[in-house]
Amino acid sequence: MPPRMLPEPTPETRHFWDGCKAGELRLQRCTDCDGGSYFPPRPFCPKCGSRKVENYAASGKGVLWSYVINMRPRPDMGTEPYAIAVVKLAEGPQMMSNIVNCPQTPEALQLDMPLTVTFAAQNDDISLPFFEPVKG
Amino acid sequence: MKQKSIAVVGAAETTKMGKIPDVSVIGLHADAALNAMADCGLKPSDIDGVATAGISPVDLAHYMGITPTYADGTSVGGCSFMLHVRHAAAAINEGLCNTVLITHGESGRSRVGAGGFARAASSLAGQFEMPFGPMGPPTMFTIPVLRYLKARGYTVEDLAHVAVIQREWAAMNPRASFKDPITVADVLGADMIAWPFTKLMCCLVTDGGGALILTSAERAKDFPQKPVYILGTGESVETPMVSQMEDFTSSKAFRVSGKKAFEESGISHSDVDHLMIYDAFAHLPLYGLEDLGFCKPGEAAGFIRGRNTAPGGKLPLNTNGGGLSYMHSGMYGMYALQESVRQMRGIAPAQVPGAKISIAHGVGGMFAASGTIVFSNEAP
C-alpha cells in the first residue's frame, strides 16, 4: 500500500497541525467582531477582514453532517470501503474527516449522530484528526 | 451586460464524440475550433479574442495561428465557458476585440495528452480534504447530498428519477453515448460508486470538445447561421473545498449567478422555454431547479417526478441527455452551451418547438463556481 496522502503544513496552518500532534483541535476566532469561529485556518477573519484573531482549543465535539461511502478505495486508503465525512463542529465550522471505531455502513452512520475527535499519528510531524461516535 | 448586444455566430462540437483515442487534448480544442469557424465562415486571422480553460489561451492562440488582442484564461472548472461567454460579451462591448473564439477539449476517457488532477499537499484542499480519502468528483461532489435529502425529505429514488428522465432525452439524440431506456430500479441497482450514488447517477467519462464564436449583434446579421443573442449573464464562485460549502442544501454560487442572469435579462421564470443544468451527478438538476428559483426548496424532486422536465413537459431540461447520458469529458459546461445554441437555432435533435429563450447553467469544481447564460433567438 502506498503511504497515506498527508498534509504539508504552511506557516498559516502550522498551529492547527501542531495542535493535532498535541491532541488539540485548534480553531480560530476573531477578537474584533462576533463573526464566530472559522476553518480552515487563515490569519484574518473571513467575516470582517481583521487580522486580530486568536487560536484556541475547540471542544472536539460535533455531529455527523453528511458523508459518502467510497466503494472504490483510494490505493493509499486500504482495500475496504470507507466513509468520507463532513463533521459539523460544536463551535460552528464544518470539516472533512473520517469516522473511526464505527462500521462504515449507512446503518451505522446516521446523520446528526454525536461525534468526538480522536487523533492518529501518521509520522513524527503529522497527526490526523478523526472522529468517533460518542459512547453511551 | 447590455441585453442582446452580443451574439453567438459560430458553434460546433468535435467531429467525433465519446472515445477518441487518436486525438490529443489540444487536438480536440482545434477540431472544435475549426468546426466552429467553418460554421460561421471565418478563418483564424478573423479571430481577435481567445478564451479557454484546461489549456492556456496562449496554447490555443499559438496552435490556431491567432494573434489576439484579448485573452481569457478563466479556469474555474466545468462552467468556465459560461464565464468566458460573459467576459467576451463585456470585452466586445468595451472594444477590446471584435470576434472571440471560446474552446473546450478534453481527453477525459482516453487521456491523450491530458494532465492530472493532483492537488498540492500544501494547498488547503491538500491539507484539509485529501488526507481523508476523497478520490475525484464521485466522492466529493456527492458529499453534501445525504444532508440535502434529509433536509428536503427527498429519497435516493428522487436522484434515480433524474437519470431516468434524462435517458429519455438521450434516446432522441443520435450522438448520445447512452440511448437505451433505463428504470428507477436499474439506476438503484447499478454498481455502487460512493453511497448513495450508483454508477447511473454519475456522469459519463468521454472524450470531446466544443467551440463558440461570439461577435457584436450588429455584425451577427451578416453571418450564415441564425444569430443566438446573449440576453443576460451571471457568475460567482464559492469555495475550492466542498466540505466548506456554506449550506449543504443550496449552492451560493448557483444562487448568485442565477439571480444576476435573471436580473440582466429582465425575464421571469415563466419566460424560459428550455433549460440546461450542468449534471455531473444526479443531484445537480435538483439543486439547480431550486437555486435558480424554478422550484421552491423541497419541490424540485416532485417537479421532476411529475415529468415537467421530461419530453412533453413544460420545462424541457437537459435535452441532449446531459452529462449523465450524452457525454461528459470533464468540463461539461461547453456542451450545455452548445445544446442551448442548437435549441435557439431550431436544429436540436430533440428540438423544443417554438423555443425562444434558453438558459444554460453551469457548475465548476465541486459547487466551487457557477456561470449562467440566458440566450434568445429573437433579434433585438
Short mmCIF file of N, CA, C and O in Angstrom, two decimals, chain A residues 27-88:
data_model
loop_
_atom_site.label_atom_id
_atom_site.label_comp_id
_atom_site.label_asym_id
_atom_site.label_seq_id
_atom_site.Cartn_x
_atom_site.Cartn_y
_atom_site.Cartn_z
N LEU A 27 -9.12 25.76 16.61
CA LEU A 27 -9.86 26.62 15.68
C LEU A 27 -9.37 28.06 15.89
O LEU A 27 -8.54 28.32 16.76
N GLN A 28 -9.93 28.94 15.08
CA GLN A 28 -9.60 30.35 15.21
C GLN A 28 -10.88 31.17 15.32
O GLN A 28 -11.93 30.75 14.84
N ARG A 29 -10.76 32.30 15.99
CA ARG A 29 -11.90 33.23 16.06
C ARG A 29 -11.38 34.65 16.09
O ARG A 29 -10.24 34.90 16.47
N CYS A 30 -12.25 35.55 15.68
CA CYS A 30 -11.91 36.96 15.58
C CYS A 30 -12.11 37.63 16.94
O CYS A 30 -13.08 37.32 17.64
N THR A 31 -11.20 38.52 17.30
CA THR A 31 -11.40 39.26 18.55
C THR A 31 -11.92 40.68 18.27
O THR A 31 -12.11 41.46 19.19
N ASP A 32 -12.16 40.97 17.00
CA ASP A 32 -12.67 42.30 16.63
C ASP A 32 -14.17 42.30 16.36
O ASP A 32 -14.85 43.30 16.54
N CYS A 33 -14.68 41.19 15.87
CA CYS A 33 -16.11 41.13 15.55
C CYS A 33 -16.68 39.87 16.19
O CYS A 33 -15.96 39.04 16.72
N ASP A 34 -17.98 39.70 16.10
CA ASP A 34 -18.57 38.49 16.68
C ASP A 34 -18.86 37.47 15.58
O ASP A 34 -19.84 36.78 15.59
N GLY A 35 -17.95 37.42 14.61
CA GLY A 35 -18.11 36.53 13.46
C GLY A 35 -18.01 35.05 13.81
O GLY A 35 -18.30 34.20 12.98
N GLY A 36 -17.57 34.74 15.02
CA GLY A 36 -17.51 33.35 15.44
C GLY A 36 -16.28 32.63 14.94
O GLY A 36 -15.36 33.23 14.36
N SER A 37 -16.27 31.32 15.16
CA SER A 37 -15.11 30.50 14.80
C SER A 37 -15.12 30.23 13.31
O SER A 37 -16.18 30.20 12.69
N TYR A 38 -13.91 30.03 12.78
CA TYR A 38 -13.85 29.70 11.35
C TYR A 38 -12.79 28.65 11.09
O TYR A 38 -11.91 28.38 11.91
N PHE A 39 -12.88 28.05 9.92
CA PHE A 39 -12.00 26.98 9.48
C PHE A 39 -12.16 26.89 7.97
O PHE A 39 -13.25 27.15 7.48
N PRO A 40 -11.14 26.52 7.19
CA PRO A 40 -9.77 26.21 7.58
C PRO A 40 -8.99 27.45 8.01
O PRO A 40 -9.45 28.58 7.82
N PRO A 41 -7.80 27.23 8.60
CA PRO A 41 -7.04 28.32 9.21
C PRO A 41 -6.62 29.39 8.21
O PRO A 41 -6.28 29.08 7.06
N ARG A 42 -6.65 30.62 8.66
CA ARG A 42 -6.08 31.74 7.91
C ARG A 42 -5.86 32.86 8.93
O ARG A 42 -6.58 32.94 9.93
N PRO A 43 -4.88 33.74 8.67
CA PRO A 43 -4.50 34.69 9.71
C PRO A 43 -5.35 35.96 9.73
O PRO A 43 -4.87 37.02 10.10
N PHE A 44 -6.60 35.85 9.33
CA PHE A 44 -7.51 37.01 9.38
C PHE A 44 -8.94 36.48 9.42
O PHE A 44 -9.20 35.33 9.09
N CYS A 45 -9.84 37.34 9.83
CA CYS A 45 -11.24 36.93 9.97
C CYS A 45 -11.95 37.00 8.61
O CYS A 45 -11.97 38.06 7.99
N PRO A 46 -12.52 35.88 8.15
CA PRO A 46 -13.19 35.91 6.84
C PRO A 46 -14.50 36.70 6.86
O PRO A 46 -15.05 36.99 5.82
N LYS A 47 -14.97 37.07 8.04
CA LYS A 47 -16.21 37.87 8.12
C LYS A 47 -15.90 39.36 7.99
O LYS A 47 -16.56 40.08 7.24
N CYS A 48 -14.89 39.85 8.74
CA CYS A 48 -14.66 41.29 8.78
C CYS A 48 -13.28 41.72 8.26
O CYS A 48 -13.01 42.91 8.13
N GLY A 49 -12.41 40.74 8.01
CA GLY A 49 -11.10 41.08 7.46
C GLY A 49 -10.07 41.48 8.49
O GLY A 49 -8.92 41.76 8.14
N SER A 50 -10.43 41.51 9.75
CA SER A 50 -9.47 41.90 10.79
C SER A 50 -8.37 40.86 10.92
O SER A 50 -8.61 39.66 10.81
N ARG A 51 -7.16 41.33 11.20
CA ARG A 51 -6.05 40.40 11.45
C ARG A 51 -5.97 40.03 12.93
O ARG A 51 -5.10 39.27 13.33
N LYS A 52 -6.84 40.63 13.74
CA LYS A 52 -6.82 40.32 15.19
C LYS A 52 -7.63 39.06 15.45
O LYS A 52 -8.83 39.11 15.74
N VAL A 53 -6.95 37.93 15.29
CA VAL A 53 -7.62 36.65 15.51
C VAL A 53 -6.80 35.83 16.51
O VAL A 53 -5.61 36.06 16.69
N GLU A 54 -7.48 34.89 17.15
CA GLU A 54 -6.77 34.04 18.13
C GLU A 54 -7.04 32.58 17.83
O GLU A 54 -8.10 32.21 17.32
N ASN A 55 -6.05 31.77 18.16
CA ASN A 55 -6.21 30.32 18.08
C ASN A 55 -6.71 29.83 19.44
O ASN A 55 -6.32 30.38 20.47
N TYR A 56 -7.53 28.82 19.42
CA TYR A 56 -7.95 28.25 20.71
C TYR A 56 -8.26 26.77 20.52
O TYR A 56 -8.50 26.31 19.39
N ALA A 57 -8.25 26.04 21.62
CA ALA A 57 -8.56 24.61 21.57
C ALA A 57 -10.07 24.44 21.58
O ALA A 57 -10.74 24.85 22.54
N ALA A 58 -10.59 23.86 20.50
CA ALA A 58 -12.04 23.64 20.43
C ALA A 58 -12.41 22.42 21.26
O ALA A 58 -11.54 21.68 21.73
N SER A 59 -13.73 22.22 21.40
CA SER A 59 -14.21 21.12 22.26
C SER A 59 -13.93 19.75 21.66
O SER A 59 -13.90 18.75 22.37
N GLY A 60 -13.75 19.71 20.34
CA GLY A 60 -13.58 18.40 19.69
C GLY A 60 -14.89 17.67 19.51
O GLY A 60 -14.91 16.52 19.07
N LYS A 61 -15.98 18.33 19.83
CA LYS A 61 -17.29 17.68 19.67
C LYS A 61 -17.99 18.19 18.42
O LYS A 61 -17.78 19.32 17.99
N GLY A 62 -18.82 17.31 17.86
CA GLY A 62 -19.56 17.71 16.68
C GLY A 62 -20.60 16.64 16.34
O GLY A 62 -20.81 15.71 17.12
N VAL A 63 -21.24 16.82 15.20
CA VAL A 63 -22.21 15.81 14.73
C VAL A 63 -21.87 15.45 13.28
O VAL A 63 -21.23 16.23 12.56
N LEU A 64 -22.33 14.28 12.88
CA LEU A 64 -22.12 13.82 11.51
C LEU A 64 -23.04 14.62 10.60
O LEU A 64 -24.27 14.51 10.70
N TRP A 65 -22.47 15.42 9.76
CA TRP A 65 -23.27 16.36 8.94
C TRP A 65 -23.66 15.73 7.60
O TRP A 65 -24.80 15.83 7.16
N SER A 66 -22.71 15.09 6.94
CA SER A 66 -23.01 14.40 5.68
C SER A 66 -21.82 13.53 5.33
O SER A 66 -20.74 13.68 5.91
N TYR A 67 -22.04 12.59 4.40
CA TYR A 67 -20.92 11.71 4.04
C TYR A 67 -21.25 10.92 2.78
O TYR A 67 -22.41 10.88 2.33
N VAL A 68 -20.24 10.31 2.21
CA VAL A 68 -20.41 9.25 1.22
C VAL A 68 -19.58 8.07 1.69
O VAL A 68 -18.67 8.24 2.52
N ILE A 69 -19.91 6.88 1.20
CA ILE A 69 -19.06 5.72 1.48
C ILE A 69 -18.38 5.34 0.17
O ILE A 69 -19.05 4.91 -0.78
N ASN A 70 -17.09 5.58 0.11
CA ASN A 70 -16.34 5.32 -1.13
C ASN A 70 -16.14 3.82 -1.30
O ASN A 70 -15.44 3.17 -0.52
N MET A 71 -16.78 3.27 -2.33
CA MET A 71 -16.74 1.82 -2.55
C MET A 71 -15.50 1.39 -3.33
O MET A 71 -15.26 0.21 -3.50
N ARG A 72 -14.78 2.37 -3.87
CA ARG A 72 -13.58 2.05 -4.65
C ARG A 72 -12.40 2.75 -3.97
O ARG A 72 -12.00 3.83 -4.37
N PRO A 73 -11.88 2.12 -2.92
CA PRO A 73 -10.89 2.80 -2.07
C PRO A 73 -9.70 3.36 -2.84
O PRO A 73 -9.21 2.72 -3.77
N ARG A 74 -9.29 4.53 -2.43
CA ARG A 74 -8.06 5.10 -2.98
C ARG A 74 -6.92 4.20 -2.52
O ARG A 74 -6.91 3.75 -1.37
N PRO A 75 -5.95 3.94 -3.39
CA PRO A 75 -4.92 2.95 -3.06
C PRO A 75 -4.25 3.15 -1.70
O PRO A 75 -3.96 2.18 -1.01
N ASP A 76 -4.06 4.41 -1.30
CA ASP A 76 -3.38 4.64 -0.01
C ASP A 76 -4.31 4.50 1.18
O ASP A 76 -3.89 4.66 2.32
N MET A 77 -5.59 4.20 0.90
CA MET A 77 -6.57 4.12 2.00
C MET A 77 -6.95 2.68 2.35
O MET A 77 -7.87 2.45 3.12
N GLY A 78 -6.24 1.72 1.76
CA GLY A 78 -6.57 0.33 2.09
C GLY A 78 -7.49 -0.29 1.06
O GLY A 78 -7.59 0.19 -0.08
N THR A 79 -8.17 -1.36 1.43
CA THR A 79 -8.96 -2.11 0.46
C THR A 79 -10.45 -2.13 0.80
O THR A 79 -11.26 -2.57 -0.01
N GLU A 80 -10.82 -1.65 1.98
CA GLU A 80 -12.23 -1.69 2.39
C GLU A 80 -12.91 -0.35 2.13
O GLU A 80 -12.27 0.71 2.25
N PRO A 81 -14.21 -0.38 1.79
CA PRO A 81 -14.95 0.88 1.65
C PRO A 81 -14.85 1.72 2.92
O PRO A 81 -14.82 1.16 4.02
N TYR A 82 -14.80 3.03 2.74
CA TYR A 82 -14.70 3.91 3.90
C TYR A 82 -15.54 5.16 3.67
O TYR A 82 -15.76 5.58 2.54
N ALA A 83 -15.99 5.72 4.79
CA ALA A 83 -16.79 6.95 4.70
C ALA A 83 -15.88 8.16 4.65
O ALA A 83 -14.90 8.24 5.39
N ILE A 84 -16.19 9.07 3.76
CA ILE A 84 -15.58 10.40 3.74
C ILE A 84 -16.67 11.31 4.29
O ILE A 84 -17.75 11.44 3.70
N ALA A 85 -16.41 11.87 5.46
CA ALA A 85 -17.47 12.56 6.18
C ALA A 85 -17.18 14.04 6.33
O ALA A 85 -16.03 14.48 6.25
N VAL A 86 -18.24 14.79 6.52
CA VAL A 86 -18.11 16.17 6.96
C VAL A 86 -18.75 16.26 8.35
O VAL A 86 -19.90 15.82 8.54
N VAL A 87 -17.98 16.77 9.30
CA VAL A 87 -18.44 16.91 10.68
C VAL A 87 -18.79 18.37 10.91
O VAL A 87 -18.04 19.26 10.51
N LYS A 88 -19.94 18.59 11.52
CA LYS A 88 -20.30 19.95 11.92
C LYS A 88 -19.85 20.11 13.37
O LYS A 88 -20.38 19.44 14.27
#
